[in-house]
JSON list of N, CA and C in Angstrom, two decimals:
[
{"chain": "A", "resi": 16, "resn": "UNK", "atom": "N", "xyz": [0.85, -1.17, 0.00]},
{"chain": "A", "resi": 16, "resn": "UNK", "atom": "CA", "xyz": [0.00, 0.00, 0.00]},
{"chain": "A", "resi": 16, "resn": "UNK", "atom": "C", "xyz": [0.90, 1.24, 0.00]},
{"chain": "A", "resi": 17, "resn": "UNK", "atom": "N", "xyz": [0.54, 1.93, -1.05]},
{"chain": "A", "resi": 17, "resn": "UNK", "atom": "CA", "xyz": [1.23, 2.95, -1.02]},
{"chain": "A", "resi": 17, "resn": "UNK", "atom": "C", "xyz": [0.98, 4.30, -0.13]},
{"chain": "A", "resi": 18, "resn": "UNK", "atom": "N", "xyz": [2.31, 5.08, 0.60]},
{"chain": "A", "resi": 18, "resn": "UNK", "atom": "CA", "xyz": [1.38, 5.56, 1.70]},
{"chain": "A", "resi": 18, "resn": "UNK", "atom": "C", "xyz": [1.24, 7.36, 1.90]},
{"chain": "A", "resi": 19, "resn": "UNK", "atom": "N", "xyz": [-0.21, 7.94, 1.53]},
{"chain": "A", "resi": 19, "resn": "UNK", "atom": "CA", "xyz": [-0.03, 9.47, 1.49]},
{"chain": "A", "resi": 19, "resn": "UNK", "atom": "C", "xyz": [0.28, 9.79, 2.12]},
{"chain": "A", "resi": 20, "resn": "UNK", "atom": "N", "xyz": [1.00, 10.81, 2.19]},
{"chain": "A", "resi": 20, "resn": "UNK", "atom": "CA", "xyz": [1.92, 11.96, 3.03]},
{"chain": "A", "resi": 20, "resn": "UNK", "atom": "C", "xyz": [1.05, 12.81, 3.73]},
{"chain": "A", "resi": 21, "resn": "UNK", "atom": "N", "xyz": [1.72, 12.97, 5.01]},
{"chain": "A", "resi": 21, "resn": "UNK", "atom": "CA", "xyz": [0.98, 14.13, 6.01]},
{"chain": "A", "resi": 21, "resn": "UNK", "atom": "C", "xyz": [-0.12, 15.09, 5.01]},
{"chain": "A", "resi": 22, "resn": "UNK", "atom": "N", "xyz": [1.04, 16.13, 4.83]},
{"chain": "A", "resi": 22, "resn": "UNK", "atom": "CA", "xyz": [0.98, 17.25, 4.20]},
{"chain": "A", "resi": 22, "resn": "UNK", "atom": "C", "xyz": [0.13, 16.98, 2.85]},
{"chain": "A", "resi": 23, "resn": "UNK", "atom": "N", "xyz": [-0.59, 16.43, 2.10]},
{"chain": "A", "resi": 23, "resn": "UNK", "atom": "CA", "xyz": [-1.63, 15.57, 1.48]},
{"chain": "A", "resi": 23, "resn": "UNK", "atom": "C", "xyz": [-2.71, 15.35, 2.16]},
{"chain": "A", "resi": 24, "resn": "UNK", "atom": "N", "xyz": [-2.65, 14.75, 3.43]},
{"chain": "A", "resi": 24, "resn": "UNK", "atom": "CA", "xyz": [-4.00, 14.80, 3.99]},
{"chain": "A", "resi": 24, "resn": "UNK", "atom": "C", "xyz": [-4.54, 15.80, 4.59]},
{"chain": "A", "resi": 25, "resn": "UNK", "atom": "N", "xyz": [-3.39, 16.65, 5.30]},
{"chain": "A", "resi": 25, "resn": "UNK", "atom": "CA", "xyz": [-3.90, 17.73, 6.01]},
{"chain": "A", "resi": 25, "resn": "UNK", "atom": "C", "xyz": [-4.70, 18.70, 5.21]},
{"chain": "A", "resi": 26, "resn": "UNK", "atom": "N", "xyz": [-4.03, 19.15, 3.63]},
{"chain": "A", "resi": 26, "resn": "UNK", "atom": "CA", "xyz": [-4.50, 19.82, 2.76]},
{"chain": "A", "resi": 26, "resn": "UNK", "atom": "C", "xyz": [-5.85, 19.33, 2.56]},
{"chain": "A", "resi": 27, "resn": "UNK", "atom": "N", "xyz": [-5.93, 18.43, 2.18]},
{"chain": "A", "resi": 27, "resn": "UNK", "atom": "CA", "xyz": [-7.61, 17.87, 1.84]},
{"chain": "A", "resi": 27, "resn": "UNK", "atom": "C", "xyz": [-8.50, 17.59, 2.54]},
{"chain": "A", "resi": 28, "resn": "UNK", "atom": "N", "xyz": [-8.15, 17.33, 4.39]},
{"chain": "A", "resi": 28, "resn": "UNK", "atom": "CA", "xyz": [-9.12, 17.68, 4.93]},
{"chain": "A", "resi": 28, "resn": "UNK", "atom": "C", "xyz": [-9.45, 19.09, 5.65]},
{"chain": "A", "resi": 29, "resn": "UNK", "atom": "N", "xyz": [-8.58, 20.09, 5.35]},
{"chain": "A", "resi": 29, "resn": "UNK", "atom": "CA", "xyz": [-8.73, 21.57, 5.52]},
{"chain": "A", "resi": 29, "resn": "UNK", "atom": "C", "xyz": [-9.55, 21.92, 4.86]},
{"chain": "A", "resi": 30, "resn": "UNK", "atom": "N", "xyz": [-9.66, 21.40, 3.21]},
{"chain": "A", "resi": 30, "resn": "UNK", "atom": "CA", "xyz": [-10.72, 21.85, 2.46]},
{"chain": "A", "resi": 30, "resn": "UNK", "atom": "C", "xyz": [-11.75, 21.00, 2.51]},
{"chain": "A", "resi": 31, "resn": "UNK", "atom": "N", "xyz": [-12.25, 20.13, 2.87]},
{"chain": "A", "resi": 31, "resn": "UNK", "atom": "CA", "xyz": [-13.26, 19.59, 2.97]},
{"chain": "A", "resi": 31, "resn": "UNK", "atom": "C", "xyz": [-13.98, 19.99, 4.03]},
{"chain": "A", "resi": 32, "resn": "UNK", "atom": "N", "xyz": [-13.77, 20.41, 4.92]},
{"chain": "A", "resi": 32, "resn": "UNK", "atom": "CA", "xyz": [-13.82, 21.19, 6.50]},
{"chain": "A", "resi": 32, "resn": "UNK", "atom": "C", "xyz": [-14.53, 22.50, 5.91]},
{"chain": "A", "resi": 33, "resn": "UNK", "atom": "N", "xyz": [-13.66, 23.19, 4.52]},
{"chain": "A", "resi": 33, "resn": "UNK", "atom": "CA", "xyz": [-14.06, 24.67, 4.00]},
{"chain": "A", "resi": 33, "resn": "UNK", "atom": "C", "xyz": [-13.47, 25.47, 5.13]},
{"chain": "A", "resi": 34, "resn": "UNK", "atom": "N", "xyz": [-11.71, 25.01, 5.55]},
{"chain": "A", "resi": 34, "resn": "UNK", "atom": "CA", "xyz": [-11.36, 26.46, 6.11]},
{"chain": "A", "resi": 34, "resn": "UNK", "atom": "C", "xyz": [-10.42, 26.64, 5.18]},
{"chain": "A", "resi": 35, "resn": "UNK", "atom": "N", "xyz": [-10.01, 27.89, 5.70]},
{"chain": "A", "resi": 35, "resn": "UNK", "atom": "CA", "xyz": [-8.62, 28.39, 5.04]},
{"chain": "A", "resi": 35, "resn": "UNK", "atom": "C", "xyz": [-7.46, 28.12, 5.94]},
{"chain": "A", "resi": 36, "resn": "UNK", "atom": "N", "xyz": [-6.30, 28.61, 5.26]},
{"chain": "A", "resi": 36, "resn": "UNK", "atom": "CA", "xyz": [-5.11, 28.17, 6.22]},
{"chain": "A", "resi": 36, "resn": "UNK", "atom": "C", "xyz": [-5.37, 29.18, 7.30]},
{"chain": "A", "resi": 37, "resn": "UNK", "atom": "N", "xyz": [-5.56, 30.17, 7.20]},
{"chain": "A", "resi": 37, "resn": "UNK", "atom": "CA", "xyz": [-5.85, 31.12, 7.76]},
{"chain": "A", "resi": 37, "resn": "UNK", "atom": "C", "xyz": [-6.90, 30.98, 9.35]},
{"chain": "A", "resi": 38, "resn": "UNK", "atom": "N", "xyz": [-7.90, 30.50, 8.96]},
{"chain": "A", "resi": 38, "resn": "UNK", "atom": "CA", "xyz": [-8.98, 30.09, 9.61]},
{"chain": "A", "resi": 38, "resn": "UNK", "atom": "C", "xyz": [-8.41, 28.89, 10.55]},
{"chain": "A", "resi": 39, "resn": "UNK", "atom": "N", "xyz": [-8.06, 27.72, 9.95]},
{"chain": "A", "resi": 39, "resn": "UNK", "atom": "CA", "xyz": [-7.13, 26.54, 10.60]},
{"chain": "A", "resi": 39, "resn": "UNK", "atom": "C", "xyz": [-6.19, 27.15, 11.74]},
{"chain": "A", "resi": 40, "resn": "UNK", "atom": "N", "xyz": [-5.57, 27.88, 11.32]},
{"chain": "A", "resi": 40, "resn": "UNK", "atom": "CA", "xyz": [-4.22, 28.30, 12.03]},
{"chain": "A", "resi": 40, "resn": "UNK", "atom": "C", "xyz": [-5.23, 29.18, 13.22]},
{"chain": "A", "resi": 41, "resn": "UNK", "atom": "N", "xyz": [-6.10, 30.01, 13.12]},
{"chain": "A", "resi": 41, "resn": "UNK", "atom": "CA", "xyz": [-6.77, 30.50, 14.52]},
{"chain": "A", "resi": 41, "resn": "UNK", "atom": "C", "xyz": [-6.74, 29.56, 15.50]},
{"chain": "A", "resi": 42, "resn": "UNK", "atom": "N", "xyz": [-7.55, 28.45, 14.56]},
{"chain": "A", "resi": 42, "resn": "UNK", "atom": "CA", "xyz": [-8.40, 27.18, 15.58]},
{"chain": "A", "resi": 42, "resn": "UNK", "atom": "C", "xyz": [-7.08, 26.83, 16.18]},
{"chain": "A", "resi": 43, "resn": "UNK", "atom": "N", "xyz": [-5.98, 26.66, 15.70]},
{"chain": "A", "resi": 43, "resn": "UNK", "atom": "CA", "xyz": [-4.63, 25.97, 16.53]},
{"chain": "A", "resi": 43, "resn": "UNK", "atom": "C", "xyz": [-4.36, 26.67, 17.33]},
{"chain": "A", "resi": 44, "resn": "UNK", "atom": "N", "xyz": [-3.90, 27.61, 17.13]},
{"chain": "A", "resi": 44, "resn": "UNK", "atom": "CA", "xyz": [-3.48, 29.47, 18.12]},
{"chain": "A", "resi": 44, "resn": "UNK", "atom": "C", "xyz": [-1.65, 29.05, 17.40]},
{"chain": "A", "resi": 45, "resn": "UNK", "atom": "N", "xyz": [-1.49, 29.19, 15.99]},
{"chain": "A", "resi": 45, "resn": "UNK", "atom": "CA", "xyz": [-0.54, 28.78, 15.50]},
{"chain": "A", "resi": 45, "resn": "UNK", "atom": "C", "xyz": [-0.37, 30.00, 14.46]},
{"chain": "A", "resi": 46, "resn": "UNK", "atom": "N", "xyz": [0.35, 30.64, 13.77]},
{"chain": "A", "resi": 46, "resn": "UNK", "atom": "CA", "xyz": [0.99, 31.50, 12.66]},
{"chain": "A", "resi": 46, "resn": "UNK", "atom": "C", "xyz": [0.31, 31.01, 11.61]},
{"chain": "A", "resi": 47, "resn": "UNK", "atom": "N", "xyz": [-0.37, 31.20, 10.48]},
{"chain": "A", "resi": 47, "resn": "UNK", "atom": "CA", "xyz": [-1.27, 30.93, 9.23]},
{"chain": "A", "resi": 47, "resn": "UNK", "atom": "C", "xyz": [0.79, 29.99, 8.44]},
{"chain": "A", "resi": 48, "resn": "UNK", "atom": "N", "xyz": [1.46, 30.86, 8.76]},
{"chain": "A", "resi": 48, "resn": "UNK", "atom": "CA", "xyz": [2.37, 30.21, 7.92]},
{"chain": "A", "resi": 48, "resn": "UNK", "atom": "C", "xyz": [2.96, 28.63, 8.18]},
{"chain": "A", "resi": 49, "resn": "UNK", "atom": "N", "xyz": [2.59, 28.64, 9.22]},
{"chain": "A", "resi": 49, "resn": "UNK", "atom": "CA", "xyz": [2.86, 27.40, 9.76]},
{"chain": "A", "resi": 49, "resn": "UNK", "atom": "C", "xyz": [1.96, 26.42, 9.38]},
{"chain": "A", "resi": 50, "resn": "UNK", "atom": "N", "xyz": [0.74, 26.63, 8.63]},
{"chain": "A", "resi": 50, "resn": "UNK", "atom": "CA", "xyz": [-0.32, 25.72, 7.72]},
{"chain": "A", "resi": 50, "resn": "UNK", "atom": "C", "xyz": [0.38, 25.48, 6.46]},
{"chain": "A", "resi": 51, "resn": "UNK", "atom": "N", "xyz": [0.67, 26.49, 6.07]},
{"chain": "A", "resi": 51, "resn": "UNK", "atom": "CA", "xyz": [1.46, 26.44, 4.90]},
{"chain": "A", "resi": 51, "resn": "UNK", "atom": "C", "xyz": [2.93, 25.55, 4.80]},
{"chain": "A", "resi": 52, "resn": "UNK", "atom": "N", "xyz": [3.15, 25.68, 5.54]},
{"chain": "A", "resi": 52, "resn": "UNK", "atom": "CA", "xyz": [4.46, 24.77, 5.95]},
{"chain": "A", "resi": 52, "resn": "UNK", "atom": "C", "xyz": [4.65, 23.52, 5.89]},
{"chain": "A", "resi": 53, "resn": "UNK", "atom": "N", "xyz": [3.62, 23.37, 6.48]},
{"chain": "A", "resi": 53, "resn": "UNK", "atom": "CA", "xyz": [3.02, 21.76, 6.60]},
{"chain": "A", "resi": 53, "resn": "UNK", "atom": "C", "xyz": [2.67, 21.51, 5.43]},
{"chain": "A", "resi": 54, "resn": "UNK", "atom": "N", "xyz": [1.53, 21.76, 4.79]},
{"chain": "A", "resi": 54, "resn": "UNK", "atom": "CA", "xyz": [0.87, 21.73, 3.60]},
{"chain": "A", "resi": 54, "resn": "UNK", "atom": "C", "xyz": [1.84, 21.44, 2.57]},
{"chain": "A", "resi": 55, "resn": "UNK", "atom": "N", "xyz": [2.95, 22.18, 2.69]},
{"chain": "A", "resi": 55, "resn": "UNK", "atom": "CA", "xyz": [3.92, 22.13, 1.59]},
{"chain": "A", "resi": 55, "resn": "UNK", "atom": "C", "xyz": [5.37, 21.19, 2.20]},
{"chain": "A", "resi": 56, "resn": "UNK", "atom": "N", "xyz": [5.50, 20.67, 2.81]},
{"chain": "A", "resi": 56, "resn": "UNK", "atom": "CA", "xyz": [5.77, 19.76, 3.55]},
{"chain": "A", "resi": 56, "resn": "UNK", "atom": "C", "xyz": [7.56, 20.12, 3.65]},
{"chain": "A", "resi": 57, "resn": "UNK", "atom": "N", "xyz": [7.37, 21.17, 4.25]},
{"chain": "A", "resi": 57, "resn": "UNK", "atom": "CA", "xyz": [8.62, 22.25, 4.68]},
{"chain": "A", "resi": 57, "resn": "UNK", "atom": "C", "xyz": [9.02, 21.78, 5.89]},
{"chain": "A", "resi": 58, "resn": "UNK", "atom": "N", "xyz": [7.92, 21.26, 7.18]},
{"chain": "A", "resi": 58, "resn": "UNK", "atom": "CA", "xyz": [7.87, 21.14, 8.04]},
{"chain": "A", "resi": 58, "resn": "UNK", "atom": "C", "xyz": [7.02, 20.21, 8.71]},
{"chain": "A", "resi": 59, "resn": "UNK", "atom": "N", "xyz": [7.14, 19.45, 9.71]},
{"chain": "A", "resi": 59, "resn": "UNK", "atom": "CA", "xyz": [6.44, 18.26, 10.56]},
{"chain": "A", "resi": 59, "resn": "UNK", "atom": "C", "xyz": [5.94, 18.62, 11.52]},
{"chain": "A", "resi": 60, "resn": "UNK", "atom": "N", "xyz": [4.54, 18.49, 11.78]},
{"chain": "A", "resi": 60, "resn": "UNK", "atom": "CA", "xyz": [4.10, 19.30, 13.46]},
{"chain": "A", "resi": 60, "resn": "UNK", "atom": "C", "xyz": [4.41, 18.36, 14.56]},
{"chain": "A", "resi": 61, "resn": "UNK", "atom": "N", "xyz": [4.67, 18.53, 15.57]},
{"chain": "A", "resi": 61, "resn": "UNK", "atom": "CA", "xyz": [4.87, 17.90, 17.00]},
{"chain": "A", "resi": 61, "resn": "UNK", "atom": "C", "xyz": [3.64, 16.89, 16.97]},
{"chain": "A", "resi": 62, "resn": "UNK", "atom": "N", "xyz": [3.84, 15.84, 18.09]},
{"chain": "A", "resi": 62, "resn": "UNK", "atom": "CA", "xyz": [2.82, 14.59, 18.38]},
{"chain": "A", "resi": 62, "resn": "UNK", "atom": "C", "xyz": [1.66, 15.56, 18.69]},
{"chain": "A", "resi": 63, "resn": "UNK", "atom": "N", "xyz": [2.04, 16.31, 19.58]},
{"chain": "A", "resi": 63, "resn": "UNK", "atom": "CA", "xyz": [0.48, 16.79, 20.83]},
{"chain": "A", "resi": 63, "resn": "UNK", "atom": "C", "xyz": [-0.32, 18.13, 19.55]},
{"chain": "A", "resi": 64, "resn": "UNK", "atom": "N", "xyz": [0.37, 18.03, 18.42]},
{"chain": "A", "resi": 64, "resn": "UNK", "atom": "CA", "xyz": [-0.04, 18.84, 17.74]},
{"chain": "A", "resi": 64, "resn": "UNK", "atom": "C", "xyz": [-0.77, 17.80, 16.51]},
{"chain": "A", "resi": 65, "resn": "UNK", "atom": "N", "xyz": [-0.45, 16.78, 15.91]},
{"chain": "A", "resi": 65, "resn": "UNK", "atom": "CA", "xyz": [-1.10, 15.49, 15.79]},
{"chain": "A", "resi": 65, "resn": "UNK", "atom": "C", "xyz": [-2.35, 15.30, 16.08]},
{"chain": "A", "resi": 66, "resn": "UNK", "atom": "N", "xyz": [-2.60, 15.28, 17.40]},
{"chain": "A", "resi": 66, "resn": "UNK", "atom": "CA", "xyz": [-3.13, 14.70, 18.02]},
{"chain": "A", "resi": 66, "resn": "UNK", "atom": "C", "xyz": [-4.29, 15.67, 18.01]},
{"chain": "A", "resi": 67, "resn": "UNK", "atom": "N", "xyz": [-3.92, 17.17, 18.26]},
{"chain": "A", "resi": 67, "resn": "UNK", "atom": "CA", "xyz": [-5.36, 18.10, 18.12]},
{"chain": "A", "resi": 67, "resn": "UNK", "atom": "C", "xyz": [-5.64, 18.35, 17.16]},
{"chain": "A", "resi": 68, "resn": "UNK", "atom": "N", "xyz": [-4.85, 17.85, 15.39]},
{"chain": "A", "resi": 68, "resn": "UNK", "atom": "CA", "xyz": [-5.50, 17.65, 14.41]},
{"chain": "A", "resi": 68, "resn": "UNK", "atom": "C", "xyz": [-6.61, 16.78, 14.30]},
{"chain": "A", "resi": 69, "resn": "UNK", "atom": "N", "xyz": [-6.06, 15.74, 14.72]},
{"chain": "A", "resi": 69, "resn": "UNK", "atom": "CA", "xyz": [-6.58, 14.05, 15.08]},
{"chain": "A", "resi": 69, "resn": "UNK", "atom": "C", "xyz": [-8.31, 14.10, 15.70]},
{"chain": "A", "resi": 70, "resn": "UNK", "atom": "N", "xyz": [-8.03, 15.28, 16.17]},
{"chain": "A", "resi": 70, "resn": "UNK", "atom": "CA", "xyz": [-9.96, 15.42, 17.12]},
{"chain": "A", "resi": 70, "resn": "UNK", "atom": "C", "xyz": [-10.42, 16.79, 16.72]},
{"chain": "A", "resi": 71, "resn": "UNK", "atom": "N", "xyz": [-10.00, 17.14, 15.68]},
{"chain": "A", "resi": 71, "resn": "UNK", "atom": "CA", "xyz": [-10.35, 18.61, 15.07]},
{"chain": "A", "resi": 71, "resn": "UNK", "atom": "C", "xyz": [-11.17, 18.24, 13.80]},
{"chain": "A", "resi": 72, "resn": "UNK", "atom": "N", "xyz": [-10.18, 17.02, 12.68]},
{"chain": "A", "resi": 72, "resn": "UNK", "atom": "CA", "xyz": [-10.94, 16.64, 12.51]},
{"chain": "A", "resi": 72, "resn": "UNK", "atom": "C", "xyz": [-11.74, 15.45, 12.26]},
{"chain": "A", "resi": 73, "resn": "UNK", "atom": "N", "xyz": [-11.84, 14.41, 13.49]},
{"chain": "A", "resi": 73, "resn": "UNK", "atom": "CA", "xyz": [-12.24, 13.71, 13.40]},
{"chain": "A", "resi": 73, "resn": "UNK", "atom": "C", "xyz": [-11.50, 12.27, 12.97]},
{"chain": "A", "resi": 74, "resn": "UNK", "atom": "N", "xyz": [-10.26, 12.69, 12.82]},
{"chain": "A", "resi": 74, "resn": "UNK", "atom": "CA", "xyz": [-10.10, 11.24, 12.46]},
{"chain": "A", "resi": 74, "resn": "UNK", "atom": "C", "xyz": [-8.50, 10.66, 12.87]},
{"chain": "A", "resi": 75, "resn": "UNK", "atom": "N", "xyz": [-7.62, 9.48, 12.80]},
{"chain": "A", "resi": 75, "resn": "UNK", "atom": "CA", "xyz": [-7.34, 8.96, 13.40]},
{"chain": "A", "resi": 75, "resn": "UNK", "atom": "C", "xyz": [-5.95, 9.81, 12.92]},
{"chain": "A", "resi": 76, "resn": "UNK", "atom": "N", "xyz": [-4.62, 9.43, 14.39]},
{"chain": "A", "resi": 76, "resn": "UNK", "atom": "CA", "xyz": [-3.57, 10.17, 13.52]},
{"chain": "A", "resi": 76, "resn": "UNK", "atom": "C", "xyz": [-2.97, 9.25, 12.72]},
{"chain": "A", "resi": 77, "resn": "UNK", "atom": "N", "xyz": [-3.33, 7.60, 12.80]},
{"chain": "A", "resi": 77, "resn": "UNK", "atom": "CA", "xyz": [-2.60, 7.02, 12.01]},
{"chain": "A", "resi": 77, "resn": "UNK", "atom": "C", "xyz": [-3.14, 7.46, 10.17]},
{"chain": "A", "resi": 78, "resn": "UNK", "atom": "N", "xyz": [-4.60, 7.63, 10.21]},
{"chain": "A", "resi": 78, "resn": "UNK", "atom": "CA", "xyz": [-5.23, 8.17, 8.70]},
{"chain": "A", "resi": 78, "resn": "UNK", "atom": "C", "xyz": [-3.99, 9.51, 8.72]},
{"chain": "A", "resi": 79, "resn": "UNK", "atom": "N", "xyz": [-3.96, 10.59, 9.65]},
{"chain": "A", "resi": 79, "resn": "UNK", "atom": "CA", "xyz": [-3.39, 11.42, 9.33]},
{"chain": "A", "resi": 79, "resn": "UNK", "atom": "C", "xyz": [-1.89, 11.49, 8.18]},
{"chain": "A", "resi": 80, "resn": "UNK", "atom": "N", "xyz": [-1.19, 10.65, 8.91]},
{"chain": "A", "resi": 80, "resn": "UNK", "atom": "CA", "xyz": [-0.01, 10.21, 8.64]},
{"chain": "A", "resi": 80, "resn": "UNK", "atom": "C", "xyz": [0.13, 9.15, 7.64]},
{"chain": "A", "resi": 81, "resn": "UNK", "atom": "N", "xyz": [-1.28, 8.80, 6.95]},
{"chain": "A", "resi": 81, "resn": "UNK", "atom": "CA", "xyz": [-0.92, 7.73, 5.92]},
{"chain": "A", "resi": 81, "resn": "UNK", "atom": "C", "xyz": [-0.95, 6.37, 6.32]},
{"chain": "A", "resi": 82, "resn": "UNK", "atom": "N", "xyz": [-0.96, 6.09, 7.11]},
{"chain": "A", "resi": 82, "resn": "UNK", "atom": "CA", "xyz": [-0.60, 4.64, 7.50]},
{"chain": "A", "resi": 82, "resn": "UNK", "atom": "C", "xyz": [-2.20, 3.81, 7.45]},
{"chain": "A", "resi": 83, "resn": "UNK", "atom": "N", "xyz": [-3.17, 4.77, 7.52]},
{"chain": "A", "resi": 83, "resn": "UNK", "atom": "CA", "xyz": [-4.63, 4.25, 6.97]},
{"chain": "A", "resi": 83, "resn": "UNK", "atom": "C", "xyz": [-5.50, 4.78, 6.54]},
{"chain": "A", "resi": 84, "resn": "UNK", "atom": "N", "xyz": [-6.37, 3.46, 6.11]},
{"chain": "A", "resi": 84, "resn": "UNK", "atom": "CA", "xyz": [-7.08, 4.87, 4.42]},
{"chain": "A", "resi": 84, "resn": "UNK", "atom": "C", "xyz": [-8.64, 5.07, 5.13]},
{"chain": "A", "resi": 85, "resn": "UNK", "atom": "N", "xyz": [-8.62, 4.59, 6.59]},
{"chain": "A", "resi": 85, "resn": "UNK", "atom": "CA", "xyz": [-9.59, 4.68, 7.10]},
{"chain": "A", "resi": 85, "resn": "UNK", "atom": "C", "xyz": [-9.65, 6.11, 8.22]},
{"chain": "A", "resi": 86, "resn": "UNK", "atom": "N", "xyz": [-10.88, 7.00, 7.36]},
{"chain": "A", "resi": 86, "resn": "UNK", "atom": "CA", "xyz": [-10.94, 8.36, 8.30]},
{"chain": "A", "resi": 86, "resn": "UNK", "atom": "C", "xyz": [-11.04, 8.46, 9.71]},
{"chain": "A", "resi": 87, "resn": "UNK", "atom": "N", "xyz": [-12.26, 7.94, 10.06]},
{"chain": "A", "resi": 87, "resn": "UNK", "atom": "CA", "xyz": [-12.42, 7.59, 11.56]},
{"chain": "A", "resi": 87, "resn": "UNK", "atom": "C", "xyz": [-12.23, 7.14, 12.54]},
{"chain": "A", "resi": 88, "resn": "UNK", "atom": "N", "xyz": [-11.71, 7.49, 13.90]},
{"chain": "A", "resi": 88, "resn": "UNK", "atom": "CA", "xyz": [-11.06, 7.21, 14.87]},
{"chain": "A", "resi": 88, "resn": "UNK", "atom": "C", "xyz": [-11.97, 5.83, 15.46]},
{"chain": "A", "resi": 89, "resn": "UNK", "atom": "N", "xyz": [-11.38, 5.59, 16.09]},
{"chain": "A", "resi": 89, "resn": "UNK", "atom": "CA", "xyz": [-11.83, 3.66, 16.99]},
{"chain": "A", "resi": 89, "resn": "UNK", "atom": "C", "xyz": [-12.20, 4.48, 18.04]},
{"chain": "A", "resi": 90, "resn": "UNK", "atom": "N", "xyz": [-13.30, 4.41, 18.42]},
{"chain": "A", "resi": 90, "resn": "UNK", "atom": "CA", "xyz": [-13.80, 4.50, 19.76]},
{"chain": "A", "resi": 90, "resn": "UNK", "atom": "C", "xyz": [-13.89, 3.21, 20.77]},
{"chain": "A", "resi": 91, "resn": "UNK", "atom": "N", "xyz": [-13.34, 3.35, 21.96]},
{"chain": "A", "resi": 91, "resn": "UNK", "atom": "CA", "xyz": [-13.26, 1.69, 22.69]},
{"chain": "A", "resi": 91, "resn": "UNK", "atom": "C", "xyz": [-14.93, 2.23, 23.44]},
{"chain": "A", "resi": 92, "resn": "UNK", "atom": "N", "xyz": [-15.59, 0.90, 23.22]},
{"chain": "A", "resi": 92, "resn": "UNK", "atom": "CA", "xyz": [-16.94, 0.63, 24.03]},
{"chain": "A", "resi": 92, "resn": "UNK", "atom": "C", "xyz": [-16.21, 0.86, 25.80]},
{"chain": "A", "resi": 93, "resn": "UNK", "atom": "N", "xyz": [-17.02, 1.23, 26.40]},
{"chain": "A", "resi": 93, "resn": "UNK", "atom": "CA", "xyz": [-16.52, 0.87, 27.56]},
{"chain": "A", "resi": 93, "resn": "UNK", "atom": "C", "xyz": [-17.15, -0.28, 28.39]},
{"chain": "A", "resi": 94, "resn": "UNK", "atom": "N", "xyz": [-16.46, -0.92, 29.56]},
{"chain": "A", "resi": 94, "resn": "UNK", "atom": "CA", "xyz": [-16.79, -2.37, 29.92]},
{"chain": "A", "resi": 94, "resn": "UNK", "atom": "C", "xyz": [-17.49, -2.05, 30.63]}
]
C-alpha cells in the first residue's frame, strides 16, 4: 500500500472542513504560515499537535499520517 503523506492529507481535509489556512491556524493558536508549511511539507508538526489535528478533525492520527485509508477514529466501548 502505497502511503499518502501528512501534508496531502492535512491539505484535503482543511478543504473539505471549507477552512482556510488562515482560519485553521486560529483554531490551533498557530501563525497561518505554519499551515502552509506543513501543507507544503517544509515542516512536521509535533505529536500533541497530531493529536489536536486528530480530534479537530475527526479522524485517526494514524489516517493522518498515511498509515490508513480509514478516516475515523476507533472508539473503545466501555466495559
Amino acid at each position: 500500500m502505497k502511503r499518502i503523506a501528512f501534508n496531502v492529507r492535512l491539505k484535503k481535509l482543511r478543504q473539505e472542513k471549507d477552512l482556510t489556512q488562515k482560519k485553521l491556524a486560529e483554531k490551533l493558536n498557530v501563525p497561518p504560515n505554519k499551515i502552509s508549511a506543513w501543507e507544503n511539507g517544509r515542516y512536521q508538526c509535533c505529536f500533541d499537535m497530531l493529536i489536536t489535528l486528530s480530534s479537530l478533525f475527526g479522524v485517526s492520527v494514524d489516517y493522518l499520517l498515511g498509515f490508513s485509508k480509514k478516516k475515523k477514529r476507533r472508539h473503545k466501548k466501555p466495559n
